[in-house]
């Protein structure tokens, strides 16, 4: 049996748990606080999720966890057969993991109403005096929004980005059960972990409640299943192109490239224009690495004219090539 160690509050943890549920793999879900020994034995990084395989091998980092498990247990697959939708799936997973995390983490701690609700929820689990524990959690977590690029300048842009993404997903999830058709893909797991967790907090929860198709998908993704096939790009394009162009090509990828250049140059901060707004923050190391991985995935399909046409029309190509 696999063991999946994480937390309901951790987007990457619930992402991996949903994946294990979809695969029908026998697994035990353990809260990080109940698995100290196992965690100590296997975790190389101080992060969740951690998966321990039936052969007692520890895996970390949600994307490689899923990719390695897919190699070991290919069916039911989360990979579309068509290289075009397969790359779109990887691109949207990366967008969810790396950009969607800003919605979740920043909005969780930025406004007092959210920080109060979340810190009390966390505190209720750890025992002790609720308000004292909640206050000390806020003291530790609120300043960390800088780490995902949350600040006075970027705050309205982060919130707008979640609202716009929900606005694009709503009609799309009205015609498809999952992002790429009638079965879940990497795109679903990456986006869902962040949106599900954001949705449990007051501000983002209210935004999501206005989008019933997204809400239904959030619930479906708790235990995803095969309802049919992946759709062809032609069928997905009308409702998926706007999301990719408006959010991936116009926000996430230009941000990711600027972040990676800032890391390379050893800059303390970086500033760029995103959709006519100034964005400024300290660079994030992990994201530079994952842009490299995404570009490597692109290189493997870079000769696909159909894909290049789509990436060009959605303003993504220049950042990947
Ligand atoms: N890239 C990693 C990110 C994992 C991550 O950032 N995990 C957060 C929780 S969502 C974490 O463990 N933070 C430290 C902590 O909770 O102690 C993944 O995809 O698994």
GROMACS .gro file of C-alpha atoms and ligand atoms in nm:
model
  341
    1UNK     CA    1   0.000   0.000   0.000
    2UNK     CA    2   0.114   0.356  -0.071
    3UNK     CA    3   0.118   0.615   0.206
    4UNK     CA    4   0.034   0.974   0.116
    5UNK     CA    5   0.144   1.216   0.386
    6UNK     CA    6   0.007   1.567   0.363
    7UNK     CA    7  -0.258   1.802   0.489
    8UNK     CA    8  -0.607   1.906   0.383
    9UNK     CA    9  -0.472   2.265   0.385
   10UNK     CA   10  -0.191   2.192   0.141
   11UNK     CA   11  -0.284   2.227  -0.230
   12UNK     CA   12  -0.005   2.000  -0.349
   13UNK     CA   13  -0.103   1.734  -0.095
   14UNK     CA   14  -0.469   1.717  -0.194
   15UNK     CA   15  -0.360   1.723  -0.559
   16UNK     CA   16  -0.163   1.402  -0.505
   17UNK     CA   17  -0.440   1.246  -0.294
   18UNK     CA   18  -0.694   1.305  -0.572
   19UNK     CA   19  -0.452   1.148  -0.817
   20UNK     CA   20  -0.417   0.836  -0.600
   21UNK     CA   21  -0.794   0.813  -0.565
   22UNK     CA   22  -0.835   0.843  -0.943
   23UNK     CA   23  -0.580   0.571  -1.006
   24UNK     CA   24  -0.759   0.337  -0.770
   25UNK     CA   25  -0.426   0.272  -0.598
   26UNK     CA   26  -0.456   0.136  -0.250
   27UNK     CA   27  -0.324   0.410  -0.024
   28UNK     CA   28  -0.340   0.549   0.324
   29UNK     CA   29  -0.385   0.927   0.366
   30UNK     CA   30  -0.196   1.048   0.671
   31UNK     CA   31  -0.194   1.396   0.813
   32UNK     CA   32   0.164   1.519   0.850
   33UNK     CA   33   0.109   1.551   1.227
   34UNK     CA   34   0.023   1.180   1.256
   35UNK     CA   35   0.323   1.057   1.062
   36UNK     CA   36   0.630   1.208   1.229
   37UNK     CA   37   0.845   0.893   1.222
   38UNK     CA   38   0.763   0.803   0.863
   39UNK     CA   39   0.818   1.164   0.757
   40UNK     CA   40   1.152   1.188   0.934
   41UNK     CA   41   1.267   0.865   0.771
   42UNK     CA   42   1.176   0.958   0.412
   43UNK     CA   43   1.151   1.336   0.366
   44UNK     CA   44   1.456   1.493   0.201
   45UNK     CA   45   1.290   1.836   0.183
   46UNK     CA   46   1.083   1.997   0.461
   47UNK     CA   47   0.775   1.988   0.236
   48UNK     CA   48   0.450   1.801   0.195
   49UNK     CA   49   0.324   1.594   0.025
   50UNK     CA   50   0.547   1.293   0.081
   51UNK     CA   51   0.453   0.960  -0.076
   52UNK     CA   52   0.600   0.636   0.053
   53UNK     CA   53   0.570   0.358  -0.205
   54UNK     CA   54   0.494  -0.007  -0.127
   55UNK     CA   55   0.872  -0.067  -0.172
   56UNK     CA   56   0.936   0.187   0.106
   57UNK     CA   57   1.075   0.455  -0.126
   58UNK     CA   58   1.001   0.818  -0.040
   59UNK     CA   59   0.883   1.051  -0.320
   60UNK     CA   60   0.844   1.428  -0.297
   61UNK     CA   61   0.729   1.708  -0.527
   62UNK     CA   62   0.381   1.653  -0.665
   63UNK     CA   63   0.464   1.658  -1.037
   64UNK     CA   64   0.742   1.396  -1.022
   65UNK     CA   65   0.533   1.194  -0.773
   66UNK     CA   66   0.255   1.170  -1.032
   67UNK     CA   67   0.493   1.117  -1.325
   68UNK     CA   68   0.679   0.835  -1.148
   69UNK     CA   69   0.355   0.671  -1.042
   70UNK     CA   70   0.221   0.698  -1.399
   71UNK     CA   71   0.530   0.510  -1.523
   72UNK     CA   72   0.480   0.237  -1.262
   73UNK     CA   73   0.101   0.213  -1.307
   74UNK     CA   74  -0.001   0.346  -1.651
   75UNK     CA   75  -0.378   0.276  -1.633
   76UNK     CA   76  -0.609   0.462  -1.611
   77UNK     CA   77  -0.380   0.723  -1.766
   78UNK     CA   78  -0.387   1.095  -1.694
   79UNK     CA   79  -0.207   1.166  -2.022
   80UNK     CA   80  -0.398   1.251  -2.340
   81UNK     CA   81  -0.268   1.057  -2.641
   82UNK     CA   82  -0.249   1.358  -2.871
   83UNK     CA   83   0.083   1.544  -2.817
   84UNK     CA   84  -0.101   1.877  -2.851
   85UNK     CA   85  -0.345   1.824  -2.565
   86UNK     CA   86  -0.074   1.644  -2.369
   87UNK     CA   87   0.139   1.958  -2.375
   88UNK     CA   88  -0.160   2.181  -2.297
   89UNK     CA   89  -0.218   1.956  -1.997
   90UNK     CA   90   0.142   2.000  -1.876
   91UNK     CA   91   0.123   2.375  -1.936
   92UNK     CA   92  -0.197   2.416  -1.735
   93UNK     CA   93  -0.066   2.194  -1.457
   94UNK     CA   94   0.239   2.418  -1.431
   95UNK     CA   95   0.016   2.727  -1.438
   96UNK     CA   96  -0.189   2.585  -1.151
   97UNK     CA   97   0.111   2.478  -0.945
   98UNK     CA   98   0.318   2.791  -0.988
   99UNK     CA   99   0.075   3.077  -1.053
  100UNK     CA  100  -0.241   2.934  -0.895
  101UNK     CA  101  -0.048   2.903  -0.571
  102UNK     CA  102  -0.046   3.285  -0.554
  103UNK     CA  103  -0.427   3.293  -0.545
  104UNK     CA  104  -0.441   3.035  -0.270
  105UNK     CA  105  -0.156   3.146  -0.049
  106UNK     CA  106  -0.177   3.520  -0.092
  107UNK     CA  107  -0.554   3.540  -0.049
  108UNK     CA  108  -0.541   3.307   0.250
  109UNK     CA  109  -0.324   3.549   0.449
  110UNK     CA  110  -0.370   3.894   0.290
  111UNK     CA  111  -0.709   4.014   0.416
  112UNK     CA  112  -0.790   4.003   0.783
  113UNK     CA  113  -1.118   3.818   0.731
  114UNK     CA  114  -0.933   3.532   0.560
  115UNK     CA  115  -0.632   3.527   0.791
  116UNK     CA  116  -0.862   3.515   1.095
  117UNK     CA  117  -1.078   3.234   0.958
  118UNK     CA  118  -0.784   3.025   0.838
  119UNK     CA  119  -0.567   3.072   1.145
  120UNK     CA  120  -0.858   2.971   1.370
  121UNK     CA  121  -0.922   2.664   1.154
  122UNK     CA  122  -0.555   2.564   1.185
  123UNK     CA  123  -0.550   2.643   1.557
  124UNK     CA  124  -0.862   2.437   1.629
  125UNK     CA  125  -0.667   2.131   1.516
  126UNK     CA  126  -0.357   2.188   1.723
  127UNK     CA  127  -0.531   2.231   2.059
  128UNK     CA  128  -0.438   2.486   2.326
  129UNK     CA  129  -0.602   2.826   2.357
  130UNK     CA  130  -0.762   2.892   2.020
  131UNK     CA  131  -0.707   3.268   1.992
  132UNK     CA  132  -0.350   3.258   2.123
  133UNK     CA  133  -0.254   2.980   1.884
  134UNK     CA  134  -0.437   3.149   1.593
  135UNK     CA  135  -0.255   3.477   1.659
  136UNK     CA  136   0.083   3.308   1.659
  137UNK     CA  137  -0.002   3.126   1.333
  138UNK     CA  138  -0.094   3.461   1.173
  139UNK     CA  139   0.226   3.618   1.300
  140UNK     CA  140   0.425   3.345   1.127
  141UNK     CA  141   0.224   3.315   0.804
  142UNK     CA  142   0.108   3.667   0.712
  143UNK     CA  143   0.460   3.800   0.640
  144UNK     CA  144   0.520   3.500   0.415
  145UNK     CA  145   0.288   3.632   0.143
  146UNK     CA  146   0.594   3.819   0.015
  147UNK     CA  147   0.732   3.479  -0.074
  148UNK     CA  148   0.464   3.422  -0.340
  149UNK     CA  149   0.490   3.782  -0.460
  150UNK     CA  150   0.200   3.919  -0.257
  151UNK     CA  151   0.232   4.289  -0.172
  152UNK     CA  152   0.035   4.616  -0.195
  153UNK     CA  153   0.109   4.647  -0.567
  154UNK     CA  154   0.032   4.289  -0.670
  155UNK     CA  155  -0.258   4.212  -0.434
  156UNK     CA  156  -0.538   4.342  -0.663
  157UNK     CA  157  -0.380   4.167  -0.962
  158UNK     CA  158  -0.367   3.833  -0.785
  159UNK     CA  159  -0.731   3.859  -0.683
  160UNK     CA  160  -0.832   3.969  -1.034
  161UNK     CA  161  -0.642   3.675  -1.182
  162UNK     CA  162  -0.839   3.425  -0.974
  163UNK     CA  163  -1.165   3.596  -1.064
  164UNK     CA  164  -1.078   3.598  -1.435
  165UNK     CA  165  -0.965   3.234  -1.425
  166UNK     CA  166  -1.294   3.132  -1.266
  167UNK     CA  167  -1.472   3.335  -1.532
  168UNK     CA  168  -1.292   3.137  -1.804
  169UNK     CA  169  -1.336   2.800  -1.636
  170UNK     CA  170  -1.708   2.844  -1.571
  171UNK     CA  171  -1.829   2.812  -1.935
  172UNK     CA  172  -1.560   2.554  -2.010
  173UNK     CA  173  -1.663   2.327  -1.724
  174UNK     CA  174  -2.021   2.370  -1.839
  175UNK     CA  175  -1.936   2.171  -2.155
  176UNK     CA  176  -1.666   1.937  -2.017
  177UNK     CA  177  -1.656   1.740  -1.691
  178UNK     CA  178  -1.280   1.797  -1.666
  179UNK     CA  179  -1.037   2.049  -1.815
  180UNK     CA  180  -0.942   1.831  -2.114
  181UNK     CA  181  -1.264   1.640  -2.161
  182UNK     CA  182  -1.437   1.356  -1.984
  183UNK     CA  183  -1.147   1.231  -1.775
  184UNK     CA  184  -0.897   1.409  -1.551
  185UNK     CA  185  -0.548   1.514  -1.666
  186UNK     CA  186  -0.247   1.681  -1.508
  187UNK     CA  187  -0.420   2.012  -1.582
  188UNK     CA  188  -0.706   1.922  -1.347
  189UNK     CA  189  -0.483   1.803  -1.064
  190UNK     CA  190  -0.259   2.113  -1.073
  191UNK     CA  191  -0.540   2.369  -1.100
  192UNK     CA  192  -0.774   2.191  -0.866
  193UNK     CA  193  -0.539   2.161  -0.567
  194UNK     CA  194  -0.505   2.539  -0.555
  195UNK     CA  195  -0.868   2.629  -0.633
  196UNK     CA  196  -1.009   2.370  -0.391
  197UNK     CA  197  -0.796   2.507  -0.110
  198UNK     CA  198  -0.864   2.870  -0.199
  199UNK     CA  199  -1.235   2.790  -0.200
  200UNK     CA  200  -1.231   2.691   0.166
  201UNK     CA  201  -1.147   3.048   0.271
  202UNK     CA  202  -1.396   3.339   0.286
  203UNK     CA  203  -1.289   3.574   0.004
  204UNK     CA  204  -1.199   3.317  -0.260
  205UNK     CA  205  -1.484   3.093  -0.142
  206UNK     CA  206  -1.735   3.368  -0.222
  207UNK     CA  207  -1.583   3.417  -0.567
  208UNK     CA  208  -1.604   3.045  -0.639
  209UNK     CA  209  -1.962   3.018  -0.512
  210UNK     CA  210  -2.064   3.247  -0.800
  211UNK     CA  211  -1.944   2.982  -1.047
  212UNK     CA  212  -2.158   2.669  -1.012
  213UNK     CA  213  -1.981   2.467  -1.284
  214UNK     CA  214  -1.647   2.530  -1.114
  215UNK     CA  215  -1.804   2.437  -0.782
  216UNK     CA  216  -1.931   2.107  -0.927
  217UNK     CA  217  -1.585   2.033  -1.073
  218UNK     CA  218  -1.425   2.106  -0.734
  219UNK     CA  219  -1.648   1.841  -0.579
  220UNK     CA  220  -1.599   1.598  -0.871
  221UNK     CA  221  -1.222   1.631  -0.837
  222UNK     CA  222  -1.223   1.513  -0.475
  223UNK     CA  223  -1.261   1.164  -0.622
  224UNK     CA  224  -1.223   1.194  -0.998
  225UNK     CA  225  -1.328   0.917  -1.236
  226UNK     CA  226  -1.339   0.829  -1.605
  227UNK     CA  227  -1.662   0.954  -1.762
  228UNK     CA  228  -1.544   0.926  -2.123
  229UNK     CA  229  -1.248   1.027  -2.340
  230UNK     CA  230  -1.019   1.324  -2.360
  231UNK     CA  231  -1.155   1.576  -2.610
  232UNK     CA  232  -0.972   1.682  -2.925
  233UNK     CA  233  -0.814   2.026  -2.919
  234UNK     CA  234  -1.064   2.147  -3.180
  235UNK     CA  235  -1.351   2.076  -2.943
  236UNK     CA  236  -1.171   2.225  -2.642
  237UNK     CA  237  -1.042   2.535  -2.819
  238UNK     CA  238  -1.348   2.764  -2.809
  239UNK     CA  239  -1.374   2.763  -2.429
  240UNK     CA  240  -1.012   2.682  -2.332
  241UNK     CA  241  -0.823   2.926  -2.556
  242UNK     CA  242  -0.940   3.236  -2.362
  243UNK     CA  243  -0.801   3.097  -2.033
  244UNK     CA  244  -0.465   3.011  -2.185
  245UNK     CA  245  -0.428   3.343  -2.366
  246UNK     CA  246  -0.552   3.569  -2.088
  247UNK     CA  247  -0.382   3.399  -1.793
  248UNK     CA  248  -0.098   3.172  -1.912
  249UNK     CA  249   0.030   3.378  -2.206
  250UNK     CA  250  -0.037   3.723  -2.059
  251UNK     CA  251   0.044   3.671  -1.690
  252UNK     CA  252   0.203   3.344  -1.585
  253UNK     CA  253   0.465   3.289  -1.857
  254UNK     CA  254   0.594   3.649  -1.883
  255UNK     CA  255   0.612   3.656  -1.502
  256UNK     CA  256   0.790   3.321  -1.491
  257UNK     CA  257   1.051   3.428  -1.748
  258UNK     CA  258   1.115   3.760  -1.567
  259UNK     CA  259   1.149   3.570  -1.239
  260UNK     CA  260   1.396   3.328  -1.390
  261UNK     CA  261   1.607   3.611  -1.541
  262UNK     CA  262   1.613   3.783  -1.200
  263UNK     CA  263   1.740   3.461  -1.039
  264UNK     CA  264   2.010   3.425  -1.304
  265UNK     CA  265   2.124   3.784  -1.249
  266UNK     CA  266   2.112   3.750  -0.872
  267UNK     CA  267   1.870   4.048  -0.849
  268UNK     CA  268   1.701   4.128  -0.516
  269UNK     CA  269   1.372   4.206  -0.688
  270UNK     CA  270   1.221   4.236  -1.034
  271UNK     CA  271   0.953   4.452  -1.195
  272UNK     CA  272   0.758   4.406  -1.517
  273UNK     CA  273   0.435   4.510  -1.686
  274UNK     CA  274   0.161   4.246  -1.681
  275UNK     CA  275  -0.160   4.328  -1.868
  276UNK     CA  276  -0.089   4.699  -1.827
  277UNK     CA  277  -0.014   4.680  -1.453
  278UNK     CA  278   0.319   4.705  -1.279
  279UNK     CA  279   0.418   4.387  -1.102
  280UNK     CA  280   0.706   4.383  -0.857
  281UNK     CA  281   0.839   4.119  -0.616
  282UNK     CA  282   1.141   3.929  -0.488
  283UNK     CA  283   1.239   3.640  -0.719
  284UNK     CA  284   1.125   3.286  -0.635
  285UNK     CA  285   1.394   3.024  -0.679
  286UNK     CA  286   1.179   2.715  -0.718
  287UNK     CA  287   0.985   2.862  -1.008
  288UNK     CA  288   1.295   2.922  -1.217
  289UNK     CA  289   1.370   2.550  -1.198
  290UNK     CA  290   1.018   2.450  -1.293
  291UNK     CA  291   1.019   2.686  -1.594
  292UNK     CA  292   1.329   2.496  -1.706
  293UNK     CA  293   1.141   2.166  -1.677
  294UNK     CA  294   0.844   2.305  -1.873
  295UNK     CA  295   1.076   2.428  -2.150
  296UNK     CA  296   1.234   2.085  -2.162
  297UNK     CA  297   0.888   1.933  -2.208
  298UNK     CA  298   0.823   2.185  -2.485
  299UNK     CA  299   1.152   2.098  -2.661
  300UNK     CA  300   1.035   1.737  -2.695
  301UNK     CA  301   0.736   1.854  -2.907
  302UNK     CA  302   0.880   2.176  -3.050
  303UNK     CA  303   0.849   2.048  -3.408
  304UNK     CA  304   0.470   2.009  -3.382
  305UNK     CA  305   0.324   2.277  -3.608
  306UNK     CA  306  -0.028   2.239  -3.476
  307UNK     CA  307   0.092   2.294  -3.120
  308UNK     CA  308   0.309   2.590  -3.221
  309UNK     CA  309   0.008   2.749  -3.392
  310UNK     CA  310  -0.191   2.723  -3.068
  311UNK     CA  311   0.095   2.847  -2.849
  312UNK     CA  312   0.152   3.137  -3.084
  313UNK     CA  313  -0.216   3.236  -3.090
  314UNK     CA  314  -0.226   3.230  -2.708
  315UNK     CA  315   0.093   3.441  -2.670
  316UNK     CA  316   0.278   3.150  -2.503
  317UNK     CA  317   0.528   3.046  -2.771
  318UNK     CA  318   0.781   3.326  -2.726
  319UNK     CA  319   0.832   3.226  -2.361
  320UNK     CA  320   0.879   2.856  -2.428
  321UNK     CA  321   1.088   2.848  -2.745
  322LIG     N1  322   0.662   2.179  -0.558
  322LIG     C1  323   0.618   2.111  -0.440
  322LIG     C2  324   0.563   2.213  -0.345
  322LIG     C3  325   0.522   2.156  -0.212
  322LIG     C4  326   0.493   2.265  -0.109
  322LIG     O1  327   0.521   2.383  -0.134
  322LIG     N2  328   0.437   2.225   0.004
  322LIG     C5  329   0.403   2.319   0.110
  322LIG     C6  330   0.260   2.298   0.154
  322LIG     S1  331   0.145   2.321   0.024
  322LIG     C7  332   0.489   2.288   0.233
  322LIG     O2  333   0.517   2.174   0.260
  322LIG     N3  334   0.531   2.391   0.309
  322LIG     C8  335   0.607   2.371   0.429
  322LIG     C9  336   0.528   2.318   0.543
  322LIG     O3  337   0.403   2.308   0.532
  322LIG     O4  338   0.590   2.283   0.643
  322LIG    C10  339   0.511   2.008  -0.480
  322LIG     O5  340   0.458   2.019  -0.592
  322LIG     O6  341   0.491   1.914  -0.405
   0.00000   0.00000   0.00000
